[in-house]
PDB file of C-alpha atoms in Angstrom:
ATOM      1  CA  MET A 276       0.000   0.000   0.000  1.00 40.00           C
ATOM      2  CA  ILE A 277       2.973   2.325   0.422  1.00 43.00           C
ATOM      3  CA  GLY A 278       3.152   4.781  -2.453  1.00 44.00           C
ATOM      4  CA  LYS A 279      -0.436   4.152  -3.597  1.00 46.00           C
ATOM      5  CA  THR A 280      -3.320   6.538  -3.127  1.00 46.00           C
ATOM      6  CA  ALA A 281      -6.702   5.430  -1.853  1.00 49.00           C
ATOM      7  CA  VAL A 282      -9.733   7.449  -0.883  1.00 49.00           C
ATOM      8  CA  VAL A 283     -10.507   6.880   2.783  1.00 49.00           C
ATOM      9  CA  LEU A 284     -14.218   6.328   3.340  1.00 51.00           C
ATOM     10  CA  LYS A 285     -14.279   6.011   7.101  1.00 52.00           C
ATOM     11  CA  THR A 286     -12.119   5.627  10.162  1.00 53.00           C
ATOM     12  CA  THR A 287     -13.562   3.888  13.221  1.00 54.00           C
ATOM     13  CA  LYS A 288     -12.236   3.038  16.650  1.00 55.00           C
ATOM     14  CA  THR A 289     -13.459  -0.164  18.315  1.00 54.00           C
ATOM     15  CA  LYS A 290     -13.733  -1.026  22.009  1.00 56.00           C
ATOM     16  CA  ASN A 291     -10.528  -3.063  21.999  1.00 56.00           C
ATOM     17  CA  GLU A 292      -8.543   0.050  20.965  1.00 56.00           C
ATOM     18  CA  LYS A 293      -8.184  -1.026  17.355  1.00 59.00           C
ATOM     19  CA  ILE A 294      -8.497   1.595  14.637  1.00 58.00           C
ATOM     20  CA  SER A 295     -10.097   0.486  11.376  1.00 60.00           C
ATOM     21  CA  ILE A 296      -9.573   2.467   8.178  1.00 60.00           C
ATOM     22  CA  THR A 297     -11.740   1.619   5.168  1.00 58.00           C
ATOM     23  CA  THR A 298     -10.701   2.959   1.769  1.00 57.00           C
ATOM     24  CA  LYS A 299     -12.686   3.584  -1.424  1.00 57.00           C
ATOM     25  CA  ASN A 300     -11.545   0.347  -3.063  1.00 53.00           C
ATOM     26  CA  SER A 301     -12.601  -1.622   0.056  1.00 52.00           C
ATOM     27  CA  MET A 302      -9.114  -2.181   1.477  1.00 53.00           C
ATOM     28  CA  MET A 303      -9.202  -2.197   5.239  1.00 51.00           C
ATOM     29  CA  PHE A 304      -6.440  -1.619   7.769  1.00 53.00           C
ATOM     30  CA  GLN A 305      -6.774  -2.591  11.409  1.00 52.00           C
ATOM     31  CA  LEU A 306      -4.118  -1.159  13.642  1.00 51.00           C
ATOM     32  CA  THR A 307      -3.861  -0.893  17.393  1.00 51.00           C
ATOM     33  CA  GLU A 308      -3.123   2.494  18.908  1.00 54.00           C
ATOM     34  CA  SER A 309       0.246   1.253  20.116  1.00 54.00           C
ATOM     35  CA  VAL A 310       1.228   0.283  16.555  1.00 51.00           C
ATOM     36  CA  LEU A 311       0.102   3.673  15.289  1.00 47.00           C
ATOM     37  CA  SER A 312       2.037   5.530  17.920  1.00 52.00           C
ATOM     38  CA  SER A 313       5.162   3.374  17.707  1.00 55.00           C
ATOM     39  CA  ASP A 314       5.294   2.752  13.953  1.00 62.00           C
ATOM     40  CA  PHE A 315       6.111   6.203  12.631  1.00 69.00           C
ATOM     41  CA  GLN A 316       6.332   5.050   9.013  1.00 72.00           C
ATOM     42  CA  THR A 317       2.773   3.695   9.076  1.00 72.00           C
ATOM     43  CA  TYR A 318       1.562   6.875  10.720  1.00 73.00           C
ATOM     44  CA  MET A 319       3.278   9.040   8.092  1.00 78.00           C
ATOM     45  CA  MET A 320       1.890   6.890   5.278  1.00 81.00           C
ATOM     46  CA  LEU A 321      -1.650   7.247   6.609  1.00 82.00           C
ATOM     47  CA  LYS A 322      -1.164  10.972   7.151  1.00 84.00           C
ATOM     48  CA  GLN A 323       0.131  11.406   3.589  1.00 86.00           C
ATOM     49  CA  LEU A 324      -2.764   9.340   2.268  1.00 87.00           C
ATOM     50  CA  LEU A 325      -5.260  11.549   4.071  1.00 88.00           C
ATOM     51  CA  GLU A 326      -3.538  14.733   2.875  1.00 88.00           C
ATOM     52  CA  GLU A 327      -3.596  13.508  -0.730  1.00 88.00           C
ATOM     53  CA  ASN A 328      -7.270  12.633  -0.402  1.00 88.00           C
ATOM     54  CA  ILE A 329      -8.027  16.079   0.981  1.00 90.00           C
ATOM     55  CA  LYS A 330      -6.104  17.688  -1.891  1.00 90.00           C
ATOM     56  CA  GLU A 331      -7.991  15.595  -4.473  1.00 90.00           C
ATOM     57  CA  LEU A 332     -11.317  16.460  -2.874  1.00 91.00           C
ATOM     58  CA  LYS A 333     -10.465  20.171  -2.914  1.00 92.00           C
ATOM     59  CA  GLN A 334      -9.597  19.903  -6.620  1.00 92.00           C
ATOM     60  CA  GLU A 335     -12.910  18.168  -7.265  1.00 93.00           C
ATOM     61  CA  VAL A 336     -14.752  20.927  -5.382  1.00 94.00           C
ATOM     62  CA  VAL A 337     -13.016  23.578  -7.520  1.00 94.00           C
ATOM     63  CA  HIS A 338     -13.882  21.630 -10.669  1.00 94.00           C
ATOM     64  CA  ILE A 339     -17.535  21.329  -9.608  1.00 95.00           C
ATOM     65  CA  GLN A 340     -17.632  25.068  -8.870  1.00 95.00           C
ATOM     66  CA  GLN A 341     -16.257  25.805 -12.358  1.00 95.00           C
ATOM     67  CA  ILE A 342     -18.903  23.553 -13.905  1.00 95.00           C
ATOM     68  CA  ASN A 343     -21.562  25.332 -11.849  1.00 95.00           C
ATOM     69  CA  ILE A 344     -20.367  28.736 -13.100  1.00 95.00           C
ATOM     70  CA  CYS A 345     -20.494  27.499 -16.717  1.00 94.00           C
ATOM     71  CA  LEU A 346     -24.004  26.144 -16.200  1.00 94.00           C
ATOM     72  CA  GLU A 347     -25.155  29.465 -14.723  1.00 94.00           C
ATOM     73  CA  LYS A 348     -23.679  31.341 -17.712  1.00 93.00           C
ATOM     74  CA  ASN A 349     -25.406  28.953 -20.118  1.00 94.00           C
ATOM     75  CA  LEU A 350     -28.693  29.384 -18.287  1.00 93.00           C
ATOM     76  CA  SER A 351     -28.334  33.151 -18.462  1.00 92.00           C
ATOM     77  CA  SER A 352     -27.568  32.959 -22.192  1.00 92.00           C
ATOM     78  CA  ILE A 353     -30.601  30.752 -22.763  1.00 92.00           C
ATOM     79  CA  TYR A 354     -32.783  33.219 -20.867  1.00 91.00           C
ATOM     80  CA  GLN A 355     -31.457  36.144 -22.934  1.00 91.00           C
ATOM     81  CA  LEU A 356     -32.026  34.182 -26.144  1.00 90.00           C
ATOM     82  CA  LYS A 357     -35.571  33.386 -25.057  1.00 89.00           C
ATOM     83  CA  LYS A 358     -36.222  37.084 -24.377  1.00 88.00           C
ATOM     84  CA  SER A 359     -34.856  38.112 -27.771  1.00 86.00           C
ATOM     85  CA  ILE A 360     -36.963  35.456 -29.532  1.00 84.00           C
ATOM     86  CA  TYR A 361     -40.019  36.733 -27.693  1.00 84.00           C
ATOM     87  CA  LYS A 362     -39.225  40.306 -28.787  1.00 84.00           C
ATOM     88  CA  MET A 363     -38.782  39.105 -32.369  1.00 83.00           C
ATOM     89  CA  ASP A 364     -42.111  37.286 -32.212  1.00 81.00           C
ATOM     90  CA  VAL A 365     -43.842  40.427 -30.963  1.00 82.00           C
ATOM     91  CA  SER A 366     -42.282  42.587 -33.674  1.00 83.00           C
ATOM     92  CA  VAL A 367     -43.170  40.047 -36.381  1.00 82.00           C
ATOM     93  CA  LEU A 368     -46.771  39.990 -35.151  1.00 81.00           C
ATOM     94  CA  GLN A 369     -46.890  43.779 -35.160  1.00 83.00           C
ATOM     95  CA  LYS A 370     -45.601  43.886 -38.734  1.00 82.00           C
ATOM     96  CA  TYR A 371     -48.094  41.237 -39.754  1.00 80.00           C
ATOM     97  CA  TYR A 372     -51.023  43.199 -38.323  1.00 79.00           C
ATOM     98  CA  GLU A 373     -49.745  46.432 -39.861  1.00 82.00           C
ATOM     99  CA  LEU A 374     -49.526  44.800 -43.287  1.00 78.00           C
ATOM    100  CA  ARG A 375     -52.852  43.112 -42.841  1.00 77.00           C
ATOM    101  CA  SER A 376     -54.595  46.322 -41.863  1.00 78.00           C
ATOM    102  CA  SER A 377     -52.973  48.271 -44.723  1.00 79.00           C
ATOM    103  CA  ASN A 378     -54.048  45.570 -47.187  1.00 76.00           C
ATOM    104  CA  LEU A 379     -57.581  45.686 -45.828  1.00 75.00           C
ATOM    105  CA  ILE A 380     -57.652  49.430 -46.289  1.00 75.00           C
ATOM    106  CA  LYS A 381     -56.392  49.041 -49.846  1.00 78.00           C
ATOM    107  CA  TRP A 382     -59.069  46.454 -50.580  1.00 77.00           C
ATOM    108  CA  GLN A 383     -61.733  48.670 -49.093  1.00 75.00           C
ATOM    109  CA  GLU A 384     -60.562  51.564 -51.253  1.00 78.00           C
ATOM    110  CA  ARG A 385     -60.605  49.401 -54.370  1.00 77.00           C
ATOM    111  CA  LEU A 386     -64.077  48.122 -53.626  1.00 75.00           C
ATOM    112  CA  PHE A 387     -65.298  51.633 -52.967  1.00 75.00           C
ATOM    113  CA  GLN A 388     -63.786  52.880 -56.240  1.00 75.00           C
ATOM    114  CA  GLN A 389     -65.338  50.014 -58.176  1.00 73.00           C
ATOM    115  CA  TYR A 390     -68.685  50.590 -56.567  1.00 67.00           C
ATOM    116  CA  THR A 391     -68.656  54.333 -57.214  1.00 68.00           C
ATOM    117  CA  PHE A 392     -67.430  53.806 -60.762  1.00 63.00           C
ATOM    118  CA  LYS A 393     -70.267  51.372 -61.465  1.00 62.00           C
ATOM    119  CA  GLN A 394     -72.848  53.720 -60.028  1.00 62.00           C
ATOM    120  CA  TRP A 395     -71.503  56.596 -62.040  1.00 56.00           C
ATOM    121  CA  TRP A 396     -71.984  54.676 -65.299  1.00 55.00           C
TER     122      TRP A 396
END
């Protein structure tokens, strides 16, 4: 295990003064407190393992925060796009009704001219 990194899931202390350490890949160490206190190399290895795990977790937190920022920017962009599409829809509808009303007026004028022309003859 020396030189390898493992994510520590839990550390428990039993009644008989044994300390159990369970890692992410289900490896388990059981050490007595006397071994931990007397075996400096084992202690340093476990300390280094925990420090590396903490560093990896901090990097993952930073990465998740960056992803969150990107998602918020994308959401904001989508909202802005939705607003601009809505504005375009409104302007297109306005143009449509303007054209429609102007065409109706033109048709009314034509009908009126035809009617008056027929009556005149």
